[in-house]
Amino acid sequence: MYIIIGTYFCSENVFKSCNIFFRFSFDFYWRCIKTELSNWIPADGDTFVTKDGFILNTFGYEHPKDRVFAFLKYIPAEFKDFFNVQMLKRIWSYKTKKLFRAEKLYTAKNYKTFIDVFRKNFPDYIYYCPLRKKELITAPLNLIDELFVPKDCLKHLRKIDEPDSLQNKALNLLDMISAASDVGLDDFGMHGSIALNMHSPESDIDFVVYGSENFRRVETTIAELVNSGKLVYLFSNRLDKARKFQGRYMNKIFMYNAARKPQEIETEYGTTRFAPIAPVKFQCTVNDDTEAIFRPATYKIKNYISLGPTSELQIDKVPDRVISNIGCYRNIARKDSEIKVAGTLERVEIINTGEIYYQVVVGTATSEEEYIWPM
């Protein structure tokens, strides 16, 4: 007989030893950790469970009043067959539910499949955005059953009397980084499977740093801890090497990203209109990387050079920024560095002033050939 614990399958005769890893009360943890929806200011990366059992992550910081833009992370087992996408072999569990995850979450093809499935079977999750004139995946606030904000998840994790070994490593890692960077623990958050109490001993440590200045200080500190041998960077490709967002601590993989503080949210849904024009490929110089650490990531640019005749633009349509909706292109280039970009040129109108400017968006879910590469 096999029993599912977290994301582990344990034989019955080792159930007791597996259970040592999860020795605190699950019910107490879930009851404590949830953030009240009425107090929520949606931020990128906040996680929620819907009444249908889907687990989604909030995307970005601009949302209609009655719903939030989001991307699908986990699919309940009973709905798995609706989604004609390749699933990871691993099975997760949340409370009593088995969950599956798409092997590739962010491809254009899979996003279109998700849209089709929700439109047909769960139409409340589909929102036609009049500002972009396209359908997007969202979650109505009245369908959100449980909400997990990383900042609150870390606060409650610190209150556990007997954290398991992974939780203890996560807490020790953040204590070390906080002390070395002089960024208070109130400006960190816990994300991922630890935050939802879905973790196993094999899970990673996924944390958040709130605020742009705090993130840069943590980034510098982690580099110093790597140089001193207390941490090790992990690189799977050249984007990882550019971002330096992933490492190893005490034989455990960790990763971290930035989230805006509420006072850093300067945009509001409904103030800007977007119109796609055409795909473009070009290289350019990063002029400002201040907003490149967040999602969506914004790179202010200069010195646009087309990489083909179809990407040659009139002067008044040359973009002054590149926006990435895809998380892996965050923080891969700094000011004065060169990047190569393939994306969709957009006309942007600020509604109340009529101001027009142009940007290029990477991650429009219309093409697999959209990217940002450091040069």
XYZ file of C-alpha atoms in Angstrom:
375
model
C 0.000 0.000 0.000
C 1.246 3.519 -0.837
C 0.280 6.755 0.874
C 0.731 10.225 -0.606
C 2.375 12.686 1.770
C 3.062 16.113 0.341
C 4.505 15.130 -3.013
C 6.032 11.865 -1.797
C 4.707 8.351 -2.235
C 5.582 6.457 0.949
C 5.078 2.754 1.535
C 2.946 2.031 4.573
C 5.828 0.641 6.590
C 7.779 3.905 6.252
C 4.767 6.115 6.770
C 5.777 6.975 10.305
C 9.269 8.095 9.333
C 7.890 10.144 6.430
C 5.375 11.728 8.753
C 8.157 13.056 10.968
C 8.898 15.503 8.155
C 5.330 16.849 8.409
C 4.866 16.714 12.161
C 3.059 20.010 12.728
C -0.710 20.252 12.333
C -1.714 20.801 8.690
C -5.121 22.163 9.636
C -3.568 24.720 11.975
C -1.053 25.782 9.340
C -3.680 26.295 6.637
C -5.950 28.156 9.034
C -3.181 30.539 10.083
C -1.500 31.165 6.774
C -4.376 32.398 4.635
C -4.548 36.129 3.908
C -7.925 37.836 4.165
C -9.202 38.659 0.681
C -10.726 41.949 1.841
C -7.253 43.253 2.785
C -5.536 42.062 -0.366
C -3.623 44.349 -2.705
C -2.895 41.896 -5.558
C 0.797 41.626 -6.346
C 2.657 39.539 -8.860
C 3.327 36.045 -7.546
C 0.581 35.944 -4.921
C -0.918 32.453 -5.004
C -4.541 31.447 -4.599
C -6.749 28.371 -4.687
C -10.112 28.683 -6.401
C -13.380 27.028 -5.443
C -12.855 24.654 -8.381
C -9.495 23.589 -6.928
C -7.222 25.297 -9.469
C -4.091 26.906 -8.084
C -3.008 30.066 -9.891
C -0.411 32.778 -9.436
C -1.297 36.426 -9.773
C 0.293 38.088 -12.786
C 1.481 41.683 -12.547
C -0.026 44.609 -10.671
C -2.857 45.937 -12.865
C -6.203 44.195 -12.411
C -9.898 44.866 -13.044
C -11.878 45.601 -9.875
C -13.697 42.271 -9.688
C -10.922 39.862 -10.766
C -7.173 39.367 -11.098
C -5.038 38.409 -14.067
C -3.279 35.122 -13.357
C -1.545 32.115 -14.829
C -2.443 28.531 -14.147
C 0.020 26.597 -11.987
C -1.705 23.397 -10.758
C -4.632 21.442 -12.205
C -6.870 19.191 -10.053
C -6.703 15.530 -11.050
C -10.407 15.428 -11.915
C -9.864 18.074 -14.614
C -6.549 16.810 -15.964
C -8.073 15.187 -19.069
C -9.583 18.511 -20.145
C -6.082 19.842 -20.806
C -4.409 18.362 -23.873
C -0.874 19.349 -22.828
C 2.143 17.380 -21.668
C 2.060 17.046 -17.885
C 4.967 16.513 -15.537
C 5.126 12.975 -14.175
C 5.299 14.252 -10.629
C 2.021 14.414 -8.677
C 1.445 17.128 -6.093
C -1.128 17.123 -3.326
C -2.932 19.958 -1.612
C -4.936 18.847 1.396
C -6.902 15.910 -0.040
C -6.587 16.848 -3.720
C -4.110 15.404 -6.213
C -2.699 18.008 -8.569
C -0.891 18.017 -11.899
C 1.227 20.646 -13.617
C 1.926 21.297 -17.275
C 5.488 20.527 -18.300
C 5.682 23.933 -19.993
C 3.642 26.654 -18.343
C 4.540 29.640 -20.474
C 4.437 28.607 -24.125
C 2.070 30.313 -26.535
C 0.620 26.956 -27.540
C -0.154 25.904 -23.976
C -1.623 29.284 -23.086
C -4.018 28.987 -26.026
C -4.966 25.494 -24.820
C -5.641 26.820 -21.325
C -7.810 29.599 -22.786
C -9.797 27.075 -24.842
C -10.333 24.737 -21.875
C -11.465 27.514 -19.560
C -13.728 29.051 -22.190
C -15.448 25.705 -22.763
C -15.590 24.339 -19.207
C -14.973 27.221 -16.782
C -15.994 30.386 -18.627
C -15.917 32.561 -15.503
C -12.113 32.443 -15.667
C -12.013 34.059 -19.105
C -12.003 37.842 -19.365
C -12.162 39.789 -22.597
C -9.873 42.743 -21.959
C -11.229 45.760 -23.864
C -7.885 47.548 -23.502
C -5.986 44.763 -25.277
C -8.899 43.376 -27.312
C -8.041 39.800 -26.359
C -9.115 37.051 -23.986
C -6.998 36.497 -20.902
C -7.018 34.048 -17.995
C -8.255 35.609 -14.781
C -9.906 34.605 -11.542
C -13.015 36.442 -10.328
C -12.575 37.456 -6.702
C -15.734 35.569 -5.759
C -14.141 32.304 -6.963
C -11.006 32.649 -4.832
C -11.271 30.270 -1.898
C -7.838 30.594 -0.281
C -5.166 33.252 -0.701
C -1.445 32.942 0.049
C 0.621 36.135 0.042
C 4.374 35.378 0.338
C 4.960 38.027 3.024
C 2.217 36.532 5.211
C 3.338 32.973 4.473
C 6.805 33.746 5.838
C 5.378 35.398 8.948
C 3.319 32.324 9.745
C 6.171 29.979 8.902
C 8.262 31.725 11.537
C 5.572 31.016 14.134
C 5.696 27.229 13.719
C 7.015 25.635 16.897
C 8.681 22.679 15.208
C 9.507 23.434 11.561
C 10.456 20.431 9.461
C 13.943 20.165 7.963
C 13.141 22.003 4.721
C 11.289 24.792 6.497
C 14.183 25.114 8.929
C 16.678 25.441 6.077
C 14.495 28.068 4.437
C 14.289 30.080 7.657
C 18.038 29.806 8.275
C 18.798 30.904 4.715
C 16.621 34.003 5.010
C 18.019 34.813 8.449
C 21.545 34.718 7.015
C 20.688 36.830 3.944
C 18.671 39.331 5.999
C 21.473 39.835 8.511
C 24.158 40.168 5.835
C 22.165 42.537 3.609
C 20.553 44.580 6.391
C 17.176 44.012 4.714
C 14.592 43.246 7.388
C 12.697 39.967 7.343
C 9.475 41.930 6.902
C 10.669 42.651 3.361
C 10.983 38.958 2.481
C 8.291 36.439 1.605
C 7.999 32.687 1.107
C 6.671 31.411 -2.185
C 6.182 28.054 -3.889
C 5.334 24.726 -2.341
C 6.603 25.657 1.137
C 4.165 28.565 1.234
C 1.215 26.276 0.451
C 2.436 23.439 2.662
C 2.692 21.237 -0.443
C 6.402 20.620 -0.090
C 8.369 17.421 0.200
C 11.993 16.944 1.294
C 12.947 17.310 -2.392
C 11.268 20.705 -2.847
C 13.174 23.921 -3.505
C 13.246 27.100 -1.426
C 11.492 29.869 -3.351
C 11.502 33.312 -1.749
C 10.541 36.874 -2.593
C 12.224 40.190 -1.863
C 9.909 43.216 -1.646
C 11.130 46.521 -3.043
C 13.624 47.400 -5.772
C 16.328 48.755 -3.451
C 15.983 45.765 -1.137
C 16.265 43.369 -4.057
C 19.488 44.968 -5.300
C 20.968 44.787 -1.795
C 20.016 41.121 -1.489
C 21.429 40.464 -4.962
C 24.765 42.001 -3.932
C 24.754 40.109 -0.638
C 24.131 36.763 -2.302
C 27.084 37.430 -4.622
C 29.240 38.096 -1.534
C 27.998 34.913 0.160
C 28.850 32.965 -2.983
C 32.362 34.445 -2.984
C 32.780 33.455 0.677
C 31.678 29.873 -0.035
C 28.448 29.992 2.017
C 26.274 29.768 -1.104
C 26.785 28.442 -4.632
C 25.228 29.765 -7.836
C 23.447 27.292 -10.124
C 23.348 27.952 -13.874
C 21.419 25.812 -16.363
C 21.752 28.210 -19.295
C 22.985 31.660 -20.181
C 19.823 33.331 -18.907
C 20.426 31.795 -15.474
C 24.015 33.036 -15.611
C 22.806 36.540 -16.430
C 20.095 36.581 -13.748
C 22.001 34.821 -10.943
C 18.669 34.140 -9.266
C 19.246 30.499 -8.361
C 21.707 28.784 -6.052
C 22.356 26.076 -3.544
C 22.361 26.293 0.256
C 23.156 23.217 2.373
C 22.459 20.913 -0.600
C 19.121 22.580 -1.218
C 18.253 24.614 -4.328
C 16.922 28.109 -3.706
C 15.643 30.802 -6.040
C 14.459 34.336 -5.497
C 12.681 37.146 -7.324
C 11.518 40.689 -6.702
C 8.016 41.960 -5.989
C 6.878 45.547 -5.787
C 5.979 47.160 -2.511
C 2.489 48.743 -2.603
C 4.025 52.225 -2.890
C 5.956 51.070 -5.958
C 2.761 50.217 -7.873
C 2.365 53.291 -10.056
C 0.014 51.982 -12.734
C -3.677 51.162 -12.611
C -5.842 49.013 -14.830
C -8.030 51.010 -17.199
C -5.663 53.932 -17.775
C -3.830 52.622 -20.849
C -4.887 51.113 -24.191
C -2.723 48.720 -26.230
C -2.759 47.840 -29.944
C -0.418 45.217 -31.453
C 1.194 46.239 -34.746
C 3.675 43.650 -35.997
C 6.416 41.249 -34.917
C 9.911 42.774 -34.862
C 13.483 41.609 -34.280
C 16.214 44.042 -33.287
C 19.129 44.767 -31.034
C 19.428 47.742 -28.722
C 21.092 49.202 -25.641
C 19.473 49.089 -22.213
C 19.032 52.657 -21.038
C 17.402 51.951 -17.658
C 17.120 48.616 -15.816
C 15.268 49.864 -12.733
C 12.036 48.062 -13.599
C 13.664 44.973 -15.115
C 13.618 43.006 -11.847
C 9.828 42.798 -11.655
C 7.215 40.963 -13.706
C 6.255 42.287 -16.161
C 9.870 43.387 -16.617
C 10.517 46.758 -18.246
C 13.759 47.630 -19.987
C 14.028 51.231 -21.168
C 16.066 51.144 -24.378
C 17.936 53.240 -26.943
C 19.888 52.669 -30.180
C 17.255 50.504 -31.915
C 18.854 48.522 -34.792
C 16.533 46.360 -36.896
C 17.567 42.787 -37.679
C 15.731 42.483 -40.960
C 13.728 44.587 -43.419
C 10.370 43.802 -41.767
C 11.672 45.297 -38.504
C 12.695 48.643 -39.979
C 10.493 51.333 -38.426
C 9.618 54.971 -38.979
C 11.292 57.192 -36.396
C 8.015 57.974 -34.621
C 7.303 54.258 -34.128
C 10.673 53.236 -32.694
C 10.035 51.710 -29.239
C 11.543 53.218 -26.123
C 11.017 50.135 -23.939
C 10.828 46.361 -23.997
C 8.283 44.604 -21.780
C 8.633 40.940 -20.844
C 5.635 39.028 -19.552
C 7.852 35.943 -19.268
C 9.585 35.616 -15.928
C 12.829 34.093 -17.187
C 13.689 37.356 -18.967
C 13.663 39.382 -15.754
C 16.923 41.008 -14.696
C 19.053 39.546 -17.494
C 20.600 42.842 -18.647
C 21.845 45.954 -16.870
C 22.125 49.577 -17.922
C 24.382 50.150 -20.962
C 24.412 46.458 -21.931
C 23.295 45.202 -25.350
C 20.326 42.889 -25.894
C 18.752 41.114 -28.852
C 14.940 41.084 -28.865
C 12.125 39.382 -30.769
C 8.617 40.444 -29.829
C 5.500 42.325 -30.869
C 5.555 46.061 -31.479
C 2.638 47.743 -29.690
C 1.093 51.169 -29.854
C 0.330 52.403 -26.339
C -2.141 55.188 -25.568
C -2.530 56.834 -22.176
C -6.278 57.343 -22.179
C -6.708 60.494 -20.098
C -3.969 62.485 -21.894
C -3.920 60.958 -25.371
C -0.144 60.485 -25.160
C 1.159 57.833 -27.569
C 4.336 55.787 -27.351
C 5.587 52.441 -28.670
C 6.909 49.396 -26.904
C 7.862 45.832 -27.775
C 6.267 43.014 -25.765
C 7.859 39.615 -25.241
C 5.378 36.976 -24.125
C 2.213 37.902 -26.013
C 1.127 34.232 -26.271
C 0.936 34.642 -30.053
C 4.339 33.209 -30.985
C 6.996 30.862 -29.618
C 9.658 33.076 -31.230
C 9.678 35.889 -28.682
C 12.759 36.418 -26.520
C 15.340 38.718 -24.966
C 18.962 37.626 -25.180
C 21.899 39.380 -23.527
C 24.713 39.989 -26.007
